[in-house]
PDB file of C-alpha atoms and ligand atoms in Angstrom:
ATOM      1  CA  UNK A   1      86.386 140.772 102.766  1.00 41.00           C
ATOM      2  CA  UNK A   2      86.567 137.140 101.890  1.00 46.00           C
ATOM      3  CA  UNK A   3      88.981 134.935 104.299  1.00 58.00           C
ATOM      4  CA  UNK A   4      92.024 134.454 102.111  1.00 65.00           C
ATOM      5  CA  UNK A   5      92.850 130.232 101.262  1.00 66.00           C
ATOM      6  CA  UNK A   6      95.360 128.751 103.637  1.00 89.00           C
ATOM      7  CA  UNK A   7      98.703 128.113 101.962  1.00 94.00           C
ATOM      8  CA  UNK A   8     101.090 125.229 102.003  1.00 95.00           C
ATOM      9  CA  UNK A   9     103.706 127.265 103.295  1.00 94.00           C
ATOM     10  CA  UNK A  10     101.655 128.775 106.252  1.00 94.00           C
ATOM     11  CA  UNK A  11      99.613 125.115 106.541  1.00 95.00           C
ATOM     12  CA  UNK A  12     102.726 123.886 107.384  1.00 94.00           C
ATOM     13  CA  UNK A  13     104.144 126.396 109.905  1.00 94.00           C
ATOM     14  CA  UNK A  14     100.632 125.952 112.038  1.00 93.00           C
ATOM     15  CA  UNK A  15     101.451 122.696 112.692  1.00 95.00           C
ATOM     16  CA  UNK A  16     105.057 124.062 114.043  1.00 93.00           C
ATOM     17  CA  UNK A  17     105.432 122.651 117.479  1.00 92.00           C
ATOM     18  CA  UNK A  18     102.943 120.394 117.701  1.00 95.00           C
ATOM     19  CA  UNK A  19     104.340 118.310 115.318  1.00 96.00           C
ATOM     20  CA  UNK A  20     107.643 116.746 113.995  1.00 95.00           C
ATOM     21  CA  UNK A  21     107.926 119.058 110.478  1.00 92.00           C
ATOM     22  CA  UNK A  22     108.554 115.133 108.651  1.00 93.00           C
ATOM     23  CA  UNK A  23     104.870 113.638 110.472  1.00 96.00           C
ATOM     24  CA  UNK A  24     103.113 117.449 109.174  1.00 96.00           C
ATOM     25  CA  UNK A  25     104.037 117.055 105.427  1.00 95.00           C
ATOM     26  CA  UNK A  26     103.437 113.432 105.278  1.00 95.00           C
ATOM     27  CA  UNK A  27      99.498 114.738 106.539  1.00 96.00           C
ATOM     28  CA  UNK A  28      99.762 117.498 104.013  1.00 96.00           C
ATOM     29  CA  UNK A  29     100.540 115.285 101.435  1.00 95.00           C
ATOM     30  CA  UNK A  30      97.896 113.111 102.000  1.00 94.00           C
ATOM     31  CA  UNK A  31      95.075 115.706 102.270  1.00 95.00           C
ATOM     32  CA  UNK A  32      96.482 117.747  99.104  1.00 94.00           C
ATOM     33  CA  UNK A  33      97.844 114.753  97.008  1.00 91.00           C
ATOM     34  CA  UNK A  34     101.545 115.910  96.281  1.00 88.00           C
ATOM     35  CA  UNK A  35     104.842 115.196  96.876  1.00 89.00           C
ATOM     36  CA  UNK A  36     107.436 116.776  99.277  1.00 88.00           C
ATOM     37  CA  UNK A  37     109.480 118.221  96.555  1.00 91.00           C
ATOM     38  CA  UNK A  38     106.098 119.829  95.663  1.00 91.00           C
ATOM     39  CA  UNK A  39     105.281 121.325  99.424  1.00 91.00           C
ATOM     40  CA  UNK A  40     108.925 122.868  99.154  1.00 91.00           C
ATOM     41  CA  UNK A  41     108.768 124.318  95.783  1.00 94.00           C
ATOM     42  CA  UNK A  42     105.347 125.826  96.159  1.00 94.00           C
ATOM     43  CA  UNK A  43     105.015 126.876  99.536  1.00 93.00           C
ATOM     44  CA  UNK A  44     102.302 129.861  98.165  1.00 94.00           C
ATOM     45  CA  UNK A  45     100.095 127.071  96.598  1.00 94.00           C
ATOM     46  CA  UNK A  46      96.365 127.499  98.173  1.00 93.00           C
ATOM     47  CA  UNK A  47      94.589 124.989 100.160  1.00 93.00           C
ATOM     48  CA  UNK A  48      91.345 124.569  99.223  1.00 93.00           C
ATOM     49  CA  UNK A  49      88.784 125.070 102.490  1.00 93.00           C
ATOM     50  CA  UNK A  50      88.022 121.553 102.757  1.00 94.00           C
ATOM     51  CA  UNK A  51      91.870 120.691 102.353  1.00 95.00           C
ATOM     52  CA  UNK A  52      92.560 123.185 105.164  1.00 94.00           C
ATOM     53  CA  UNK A  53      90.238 121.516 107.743  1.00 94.00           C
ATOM     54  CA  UNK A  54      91.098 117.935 106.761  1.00 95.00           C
ATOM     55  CA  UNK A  55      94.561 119.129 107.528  1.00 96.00           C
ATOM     56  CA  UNK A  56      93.949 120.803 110.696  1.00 95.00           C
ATOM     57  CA  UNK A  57      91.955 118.004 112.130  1.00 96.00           C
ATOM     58  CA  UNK A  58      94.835 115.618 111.149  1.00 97.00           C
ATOM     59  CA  UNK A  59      97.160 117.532 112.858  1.00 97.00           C
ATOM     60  CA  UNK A  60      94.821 117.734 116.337  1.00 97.00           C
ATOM     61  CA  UNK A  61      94.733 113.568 115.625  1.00 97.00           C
ATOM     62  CA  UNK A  62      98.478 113.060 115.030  1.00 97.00           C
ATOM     63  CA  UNK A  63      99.101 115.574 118.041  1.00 97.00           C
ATOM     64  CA  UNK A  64      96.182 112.994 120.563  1.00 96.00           C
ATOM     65  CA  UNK A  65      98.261 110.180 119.579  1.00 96.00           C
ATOM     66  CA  UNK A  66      96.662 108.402 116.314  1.00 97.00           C
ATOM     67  CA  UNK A  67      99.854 106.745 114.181  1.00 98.00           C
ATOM     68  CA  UNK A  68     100.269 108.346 110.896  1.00 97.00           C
ATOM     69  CA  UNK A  69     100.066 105.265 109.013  1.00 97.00           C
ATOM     70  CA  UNK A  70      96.280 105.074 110.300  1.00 98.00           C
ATOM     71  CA  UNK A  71      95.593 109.088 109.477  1.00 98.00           C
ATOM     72  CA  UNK A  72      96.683 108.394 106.141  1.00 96.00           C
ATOM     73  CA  UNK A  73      95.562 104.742 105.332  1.00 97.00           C
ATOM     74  CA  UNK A  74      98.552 103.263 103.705  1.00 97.00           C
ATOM     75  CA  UNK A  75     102.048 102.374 104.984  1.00 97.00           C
ATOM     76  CA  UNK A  76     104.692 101.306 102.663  1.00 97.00           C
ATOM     77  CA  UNK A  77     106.015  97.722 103.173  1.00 98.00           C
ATOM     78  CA  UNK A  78     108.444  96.005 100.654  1.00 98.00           C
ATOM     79  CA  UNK A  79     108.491  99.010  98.888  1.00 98.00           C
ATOM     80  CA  UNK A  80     104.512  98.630  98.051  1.00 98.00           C
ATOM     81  CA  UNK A  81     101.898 100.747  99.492  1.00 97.00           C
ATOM     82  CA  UNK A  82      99.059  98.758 101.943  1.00 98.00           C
ATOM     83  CA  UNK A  83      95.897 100.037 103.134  1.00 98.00           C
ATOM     84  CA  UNK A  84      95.609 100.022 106.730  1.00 98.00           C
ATOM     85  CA  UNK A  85      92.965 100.584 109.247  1.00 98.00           C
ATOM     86  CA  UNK A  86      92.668 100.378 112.956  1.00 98.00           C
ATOM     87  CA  UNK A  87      91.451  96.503 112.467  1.00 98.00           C
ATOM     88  CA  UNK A  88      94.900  95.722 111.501  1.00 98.00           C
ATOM     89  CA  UNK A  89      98.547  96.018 113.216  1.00 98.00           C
ATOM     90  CA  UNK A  90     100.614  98.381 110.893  1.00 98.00           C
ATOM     91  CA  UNK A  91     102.825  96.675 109.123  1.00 98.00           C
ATOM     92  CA  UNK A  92     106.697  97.484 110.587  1.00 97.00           C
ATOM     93  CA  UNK A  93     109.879  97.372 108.918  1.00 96.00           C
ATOM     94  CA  UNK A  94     111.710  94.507 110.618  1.00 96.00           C
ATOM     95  CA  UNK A  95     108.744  92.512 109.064  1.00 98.00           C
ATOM     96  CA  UNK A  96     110.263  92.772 105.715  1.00 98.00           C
ATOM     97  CA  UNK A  97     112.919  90.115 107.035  1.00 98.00           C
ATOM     98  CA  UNK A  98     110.527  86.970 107.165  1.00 98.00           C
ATOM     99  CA  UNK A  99     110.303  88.057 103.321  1.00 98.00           C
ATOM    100  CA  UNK A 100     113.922  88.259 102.449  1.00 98.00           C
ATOM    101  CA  UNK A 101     114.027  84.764 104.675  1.00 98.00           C
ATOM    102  CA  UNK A 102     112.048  82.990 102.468  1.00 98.00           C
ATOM    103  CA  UNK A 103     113.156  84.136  98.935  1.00 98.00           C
ATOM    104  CA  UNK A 104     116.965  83.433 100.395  1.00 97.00           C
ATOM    105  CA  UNK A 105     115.714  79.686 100.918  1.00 97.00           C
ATOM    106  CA  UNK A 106     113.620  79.342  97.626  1.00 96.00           C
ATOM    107  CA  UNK A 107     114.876  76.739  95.188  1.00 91.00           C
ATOM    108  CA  UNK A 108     114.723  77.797  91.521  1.00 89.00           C
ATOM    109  CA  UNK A 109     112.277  77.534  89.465  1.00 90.00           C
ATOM    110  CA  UNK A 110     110.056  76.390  92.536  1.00 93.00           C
ATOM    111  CA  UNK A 111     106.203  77.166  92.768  1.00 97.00           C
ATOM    112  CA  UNK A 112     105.686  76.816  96.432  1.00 98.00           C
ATOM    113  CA  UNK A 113     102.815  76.552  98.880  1.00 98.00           C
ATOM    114  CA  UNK A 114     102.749  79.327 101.382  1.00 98.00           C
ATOM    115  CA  UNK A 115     100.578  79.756 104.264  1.00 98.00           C
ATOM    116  CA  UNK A 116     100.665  83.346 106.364  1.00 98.00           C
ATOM    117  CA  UNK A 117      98.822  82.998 109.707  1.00 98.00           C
ATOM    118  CA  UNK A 118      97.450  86.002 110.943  1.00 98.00           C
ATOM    119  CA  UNK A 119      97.562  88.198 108.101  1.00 98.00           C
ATOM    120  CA  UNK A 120      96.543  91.409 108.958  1.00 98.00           C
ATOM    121  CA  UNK A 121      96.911  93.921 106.372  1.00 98.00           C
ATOM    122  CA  UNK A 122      97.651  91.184 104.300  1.00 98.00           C
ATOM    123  CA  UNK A 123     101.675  92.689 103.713  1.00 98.00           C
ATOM    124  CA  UNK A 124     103.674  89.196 103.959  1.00 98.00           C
ATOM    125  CA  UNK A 125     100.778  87.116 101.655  1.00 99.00           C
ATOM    126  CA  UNK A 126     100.733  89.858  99.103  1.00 99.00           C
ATOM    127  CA  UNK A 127     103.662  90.898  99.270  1.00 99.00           C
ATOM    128  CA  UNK A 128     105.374  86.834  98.957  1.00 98.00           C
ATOM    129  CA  UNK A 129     102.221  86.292  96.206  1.00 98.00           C
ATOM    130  CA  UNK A 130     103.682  89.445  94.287  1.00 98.00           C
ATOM    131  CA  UNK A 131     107.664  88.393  95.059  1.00 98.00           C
ATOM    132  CA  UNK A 132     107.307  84.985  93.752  1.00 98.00           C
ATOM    133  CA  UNK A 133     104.329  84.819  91.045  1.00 97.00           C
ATOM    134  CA  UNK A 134     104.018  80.807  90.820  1.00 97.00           C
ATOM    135  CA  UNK A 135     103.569  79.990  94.649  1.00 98.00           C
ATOM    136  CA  UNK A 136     100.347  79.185  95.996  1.00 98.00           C
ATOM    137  CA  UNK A 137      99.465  81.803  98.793  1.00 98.00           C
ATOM    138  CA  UNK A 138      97.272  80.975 101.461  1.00 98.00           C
ATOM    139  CA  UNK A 139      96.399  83.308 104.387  1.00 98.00           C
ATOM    140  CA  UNK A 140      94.277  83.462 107.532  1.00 98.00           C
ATOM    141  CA  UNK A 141      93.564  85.607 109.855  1.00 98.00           C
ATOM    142  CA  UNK A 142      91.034  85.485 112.944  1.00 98.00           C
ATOM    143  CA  UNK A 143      89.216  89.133 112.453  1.00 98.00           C
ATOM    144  CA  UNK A 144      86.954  89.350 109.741  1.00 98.00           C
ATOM    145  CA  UNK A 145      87.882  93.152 109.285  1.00 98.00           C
ATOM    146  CA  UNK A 146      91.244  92.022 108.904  1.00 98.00           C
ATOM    147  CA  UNK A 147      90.758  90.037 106.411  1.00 98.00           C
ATOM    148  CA  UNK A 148      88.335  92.753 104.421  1.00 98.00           C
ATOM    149  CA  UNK A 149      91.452  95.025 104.821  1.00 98.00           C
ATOM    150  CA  UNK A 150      94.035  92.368 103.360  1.00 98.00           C
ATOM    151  CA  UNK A 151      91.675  91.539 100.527  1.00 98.00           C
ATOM    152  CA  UNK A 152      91.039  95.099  99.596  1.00 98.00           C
ATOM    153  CA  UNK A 153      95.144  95.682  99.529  1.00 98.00           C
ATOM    154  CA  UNK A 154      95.403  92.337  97.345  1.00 98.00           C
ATOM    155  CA  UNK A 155      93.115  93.402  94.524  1.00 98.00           C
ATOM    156  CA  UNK A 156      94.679  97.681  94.497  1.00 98.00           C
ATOM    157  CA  UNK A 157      98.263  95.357  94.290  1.00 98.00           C
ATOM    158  CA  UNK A 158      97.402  92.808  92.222  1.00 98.00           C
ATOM    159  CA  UNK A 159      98.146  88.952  93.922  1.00 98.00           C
ATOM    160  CA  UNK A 160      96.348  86.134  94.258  1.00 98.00           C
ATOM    161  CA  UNK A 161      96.024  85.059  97.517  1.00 98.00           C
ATOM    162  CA  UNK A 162      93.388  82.714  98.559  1.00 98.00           C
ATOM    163  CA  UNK A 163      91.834  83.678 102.140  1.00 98.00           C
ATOM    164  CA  UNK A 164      90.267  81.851 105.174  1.00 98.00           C
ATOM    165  CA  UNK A 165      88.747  83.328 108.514  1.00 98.00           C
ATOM    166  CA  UNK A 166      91.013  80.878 110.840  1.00 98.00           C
ATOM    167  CA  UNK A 167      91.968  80.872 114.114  1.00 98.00           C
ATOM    168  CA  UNK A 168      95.301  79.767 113.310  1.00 98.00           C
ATOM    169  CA  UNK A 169      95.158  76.551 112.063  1.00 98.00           C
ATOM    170  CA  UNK A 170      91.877  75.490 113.312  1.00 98.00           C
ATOM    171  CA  UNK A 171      89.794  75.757 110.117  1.00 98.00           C
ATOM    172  CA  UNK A 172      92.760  74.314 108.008  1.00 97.00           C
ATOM    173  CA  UNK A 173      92.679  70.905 106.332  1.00 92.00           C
ATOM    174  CA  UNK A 174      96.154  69.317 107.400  1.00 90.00           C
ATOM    175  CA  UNK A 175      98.318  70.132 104.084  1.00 93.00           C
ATOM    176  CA  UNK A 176     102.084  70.519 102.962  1.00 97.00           C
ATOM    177  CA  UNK A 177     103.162  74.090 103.140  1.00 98.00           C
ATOM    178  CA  UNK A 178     106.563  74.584 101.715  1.00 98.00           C
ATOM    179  CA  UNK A 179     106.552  77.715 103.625  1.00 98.00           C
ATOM    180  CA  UNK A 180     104.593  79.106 106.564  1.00 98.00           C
ATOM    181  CA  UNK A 181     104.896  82.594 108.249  1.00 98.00           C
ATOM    182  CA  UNK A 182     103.673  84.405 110.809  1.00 98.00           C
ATOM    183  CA  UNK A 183     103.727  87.874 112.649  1.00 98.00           C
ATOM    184  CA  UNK A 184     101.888  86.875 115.395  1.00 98.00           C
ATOM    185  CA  UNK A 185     100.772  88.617 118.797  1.00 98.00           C
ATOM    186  CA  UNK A 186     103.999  88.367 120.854  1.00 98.00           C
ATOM    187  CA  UNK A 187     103.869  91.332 123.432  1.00 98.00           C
ATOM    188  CA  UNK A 188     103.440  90.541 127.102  1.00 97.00           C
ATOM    189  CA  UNK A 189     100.189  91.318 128.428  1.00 96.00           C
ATOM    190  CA  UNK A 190     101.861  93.303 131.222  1.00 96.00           C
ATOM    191  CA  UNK A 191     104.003  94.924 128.820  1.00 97.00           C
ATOM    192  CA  UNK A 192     104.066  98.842 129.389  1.00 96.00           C
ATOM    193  CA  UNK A 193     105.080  99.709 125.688  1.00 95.00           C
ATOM    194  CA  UNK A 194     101.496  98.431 125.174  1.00 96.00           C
ATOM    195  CA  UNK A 195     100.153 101.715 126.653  1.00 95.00           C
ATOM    196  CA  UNK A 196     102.604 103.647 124.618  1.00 95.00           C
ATOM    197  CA  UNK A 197     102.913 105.747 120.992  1.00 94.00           C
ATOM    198  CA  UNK A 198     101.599 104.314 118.182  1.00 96.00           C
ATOM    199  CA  UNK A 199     100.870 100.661 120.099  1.00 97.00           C
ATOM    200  CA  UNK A 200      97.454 102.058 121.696  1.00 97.00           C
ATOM    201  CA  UNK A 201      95.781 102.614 118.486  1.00 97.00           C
ATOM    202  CA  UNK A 202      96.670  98.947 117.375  1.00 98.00           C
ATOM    203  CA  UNK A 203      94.188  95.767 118.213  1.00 96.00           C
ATOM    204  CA  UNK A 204      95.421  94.162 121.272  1.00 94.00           C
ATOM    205  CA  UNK A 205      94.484  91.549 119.719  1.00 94.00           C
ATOM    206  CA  UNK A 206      97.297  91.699 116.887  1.00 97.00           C
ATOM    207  CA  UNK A 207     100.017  92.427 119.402  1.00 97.00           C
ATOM    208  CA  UNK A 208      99.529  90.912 123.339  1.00 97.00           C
ATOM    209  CA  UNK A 209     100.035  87.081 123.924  1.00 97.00           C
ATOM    210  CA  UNK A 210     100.072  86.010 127.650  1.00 97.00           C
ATOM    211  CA  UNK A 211     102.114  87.066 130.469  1.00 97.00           C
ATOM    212  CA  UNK A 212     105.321  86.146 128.540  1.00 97.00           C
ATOM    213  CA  UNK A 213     103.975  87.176 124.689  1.00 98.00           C
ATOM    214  CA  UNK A 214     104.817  83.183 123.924  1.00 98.00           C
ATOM    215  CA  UNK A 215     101.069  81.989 124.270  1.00 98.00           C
ATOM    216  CA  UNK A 216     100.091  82.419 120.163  1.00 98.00           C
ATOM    217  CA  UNK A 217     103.861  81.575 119.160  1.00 98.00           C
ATOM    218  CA  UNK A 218     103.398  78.552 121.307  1.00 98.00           C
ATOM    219  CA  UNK A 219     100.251  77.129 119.960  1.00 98.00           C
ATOM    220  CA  UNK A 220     101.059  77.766 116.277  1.00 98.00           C
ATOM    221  CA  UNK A 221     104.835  75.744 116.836  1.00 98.00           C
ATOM    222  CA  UNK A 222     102.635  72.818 118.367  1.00 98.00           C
ATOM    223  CA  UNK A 223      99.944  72.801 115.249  1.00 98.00           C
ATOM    224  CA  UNK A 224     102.758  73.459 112.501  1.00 98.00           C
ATOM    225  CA  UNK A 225     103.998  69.683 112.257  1.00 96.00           C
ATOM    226  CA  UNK A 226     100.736  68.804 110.851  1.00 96.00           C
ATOM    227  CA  UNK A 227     101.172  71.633 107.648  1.00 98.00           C
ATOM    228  CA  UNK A 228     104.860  72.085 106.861  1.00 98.00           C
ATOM    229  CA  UNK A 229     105.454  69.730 103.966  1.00 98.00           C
ATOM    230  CA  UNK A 230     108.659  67.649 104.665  1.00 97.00           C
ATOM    231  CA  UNK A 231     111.937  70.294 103.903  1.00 97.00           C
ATOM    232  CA  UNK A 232     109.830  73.218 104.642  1.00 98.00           C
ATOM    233  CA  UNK A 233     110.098  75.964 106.394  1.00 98.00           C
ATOM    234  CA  UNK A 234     108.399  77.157 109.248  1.00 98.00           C
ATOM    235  CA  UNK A 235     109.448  80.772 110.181  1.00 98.00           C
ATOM    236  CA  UNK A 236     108.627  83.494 112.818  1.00 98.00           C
ATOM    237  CA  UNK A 237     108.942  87.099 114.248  1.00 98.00           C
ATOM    238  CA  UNK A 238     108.797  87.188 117.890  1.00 98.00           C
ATOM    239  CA  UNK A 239     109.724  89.364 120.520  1.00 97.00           C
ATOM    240  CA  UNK A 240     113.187  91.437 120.868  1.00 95.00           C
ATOM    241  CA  UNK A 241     113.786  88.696 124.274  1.00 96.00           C
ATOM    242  CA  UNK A 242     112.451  85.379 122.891  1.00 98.00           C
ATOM    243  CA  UNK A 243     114.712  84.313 120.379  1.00 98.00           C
ATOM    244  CA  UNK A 244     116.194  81.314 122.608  1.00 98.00           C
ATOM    245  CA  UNK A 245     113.198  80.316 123.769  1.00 98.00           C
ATOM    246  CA  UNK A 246     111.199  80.217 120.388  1.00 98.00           C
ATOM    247  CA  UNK A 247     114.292  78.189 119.175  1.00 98.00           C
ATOM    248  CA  UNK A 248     113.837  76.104 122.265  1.00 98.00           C
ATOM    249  CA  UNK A 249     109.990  75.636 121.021  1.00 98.00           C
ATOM    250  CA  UNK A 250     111.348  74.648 117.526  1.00 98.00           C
ATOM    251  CA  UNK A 251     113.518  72.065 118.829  1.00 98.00           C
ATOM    252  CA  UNK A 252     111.463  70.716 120.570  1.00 98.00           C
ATOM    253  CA  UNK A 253     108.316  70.110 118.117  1.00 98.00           C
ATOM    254  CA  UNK A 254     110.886  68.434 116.054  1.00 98.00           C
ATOM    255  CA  UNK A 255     112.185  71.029 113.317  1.00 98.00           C
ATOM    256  CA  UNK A 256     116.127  71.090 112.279  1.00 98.00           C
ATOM    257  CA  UNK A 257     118.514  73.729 111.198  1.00 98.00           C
ATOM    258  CA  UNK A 258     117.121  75.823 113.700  1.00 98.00           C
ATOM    259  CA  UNK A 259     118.506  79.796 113.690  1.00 98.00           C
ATOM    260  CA  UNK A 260     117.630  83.383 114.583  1.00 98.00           C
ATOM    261  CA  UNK A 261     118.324  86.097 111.867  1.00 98.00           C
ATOM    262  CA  UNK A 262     118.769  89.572 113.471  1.00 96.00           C
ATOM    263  CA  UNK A 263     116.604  92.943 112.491  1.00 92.00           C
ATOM    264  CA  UNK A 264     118.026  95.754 110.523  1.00 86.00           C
ATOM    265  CA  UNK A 265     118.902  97.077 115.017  1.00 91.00           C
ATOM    266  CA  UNK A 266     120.659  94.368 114.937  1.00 94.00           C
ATOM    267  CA  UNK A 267     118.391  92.228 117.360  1.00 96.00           C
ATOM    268  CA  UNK A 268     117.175  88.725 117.031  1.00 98.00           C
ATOM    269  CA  UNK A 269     113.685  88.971 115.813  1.00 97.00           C
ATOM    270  CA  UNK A 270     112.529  86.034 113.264  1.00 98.00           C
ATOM    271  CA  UNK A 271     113.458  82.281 113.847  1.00 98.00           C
ATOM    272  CA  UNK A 272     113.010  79.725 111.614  1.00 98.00           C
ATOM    273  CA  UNK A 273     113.233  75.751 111.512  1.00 98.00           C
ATOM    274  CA  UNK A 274     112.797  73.305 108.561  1.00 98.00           C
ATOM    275  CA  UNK A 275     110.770  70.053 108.973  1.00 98.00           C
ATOM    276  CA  UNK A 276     113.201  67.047 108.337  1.00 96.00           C
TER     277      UNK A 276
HETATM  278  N1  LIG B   1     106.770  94.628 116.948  1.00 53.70           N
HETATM  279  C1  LIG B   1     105.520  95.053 117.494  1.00 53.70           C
HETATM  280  C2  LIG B   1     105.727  96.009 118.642  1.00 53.70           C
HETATM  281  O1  LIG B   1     106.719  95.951 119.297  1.00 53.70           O
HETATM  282  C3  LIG B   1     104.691  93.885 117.950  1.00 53.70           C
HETATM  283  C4  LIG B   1     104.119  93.173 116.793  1.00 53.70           C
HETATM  284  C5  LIG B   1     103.539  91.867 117.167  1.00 53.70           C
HETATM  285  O2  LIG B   1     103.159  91.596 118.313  1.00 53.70           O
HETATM  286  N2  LIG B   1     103.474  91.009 116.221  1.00 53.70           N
HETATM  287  O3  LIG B   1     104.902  96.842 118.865  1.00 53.70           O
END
């Protein structure tokens, strides 16, 4: 007797237990191409064979440890959908912020020069190229495969951004950025949520900085000066801790109107200063 196709319905309830029901149809969708309403409407609908095993082997992935975002290849940020891949940090809500930051301080009418250091997936250059068509976008990012990754995610999206391997600043010509941002590496080495959830499956390199996370946010806040056109803005994520002391770093490399702006939890998580 041939083995009867897999449904959605029973697809579903072998994943039961191993995984949180939300994490198992986001996999299903991805391996069958549907929507949730979909899944629940048709729970009878066959999997093909190759669907089926894509699925299960998702499922023994997601249950090792591997973040979702990385099974599937995309996460959603600003409302756009990213490719990502295990050469880039996936991109995280409270990131959204530096975006709303900047469009909150843009005059009208203006066609700004922005610089993102340490791209990644590429989510605040494309994603500040797509918000505000006349700026200039600039981003760079050490990792090669980073940059492969943010490139592939500007051409599916549609932004012009223009891209330099960089670490940091160093293969920049000193210019006039009316904006730069930056996610950078901010964890402490020592921190234990490093060994943690989705965090393992992320380059190190993206996320530790020194034995107080302040190593990368220090170097860039020394180098800035030299590429934030007078009035612009120079602005941040850091860690959930170092909001005083990545203020303190503003101060003191000369930046004004110096303030924190809190994360949707409420905590203090991107500072910003403008160059007098
Ligand atoms: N917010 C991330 C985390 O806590 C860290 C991202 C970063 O270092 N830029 O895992």
């Amino acid at each position: 007797m041939a083995e009867r196709p897999a449904t959605l319905g029973e697809a579903l309830a072998a994943a039961r237990g191993r995984l949180p029901p939300g994490e198992a149809r986001l996999l299903l969708r991805g391996v069958v191409g549907c929507t949730a309403a979909q899944i629940a409407a048709y729970p009878e609908r066959a999997l093909s064979v190759e669907q089926a095993r894509r699925f299960a082997d998702l499922v023994d992935r997601r249950a090792a440890g591997e973040p979702v975002a990385y099974l599937l290849g995309e996460r959603e940020f600003y409302g756009r959908r990213f490719g990502v891949s295990p050469a880039v940090l996936i991109p995280r809500p409270e990131t959204e912020l530096i975006v709303d930051l900047v469009l909150a301080r843009l005059a009208p009418g203006a066609a700004p020069w922005v610089l993102d250091l340490g791209t990644g997936s590429g989510a605040l250059a494309v994603t500040l190229a797509l918000e505000i068509p006349a700026a200039h976008v600039t981003a760079v990012d050490c990792s090669p495969a980073a940059l492969a990754v943010a490139g592939a995610n500007a051409a599916a999206l549609g932004a012009t951004v223009r891209w330099i391997e960089s670490d940091w600043f160093a293969a920049l010509e000193p210019a006039a950025f009316d904006f730069i941002v930056a996610n950078p590496p901010y964890v402490a080495d020592t921190d234990p949520h490093l060994a943690e959830g989705d965090v393992r499956f992320e380059p190190a390199g993206a996320l530790a900085s020194g034995p107080a996370g302040l190593d990368d946010l220090r170097r860039i806040v020394a180098a800035a000066p030299d590429f934030v056109a007078a009035g612009g803005w120079l602005v941040l994520e850091h860690g959930y801790d170092q909001a005083a002391a990545v203020r303190a770093l503003l101060l003191g490399a000369g930046f004004a109107d110096v303030t924190s702006a809190p994360d949707l939890a409420g905590i203090e998580r991107i500072t910003l200063g403008r160059r007098p």
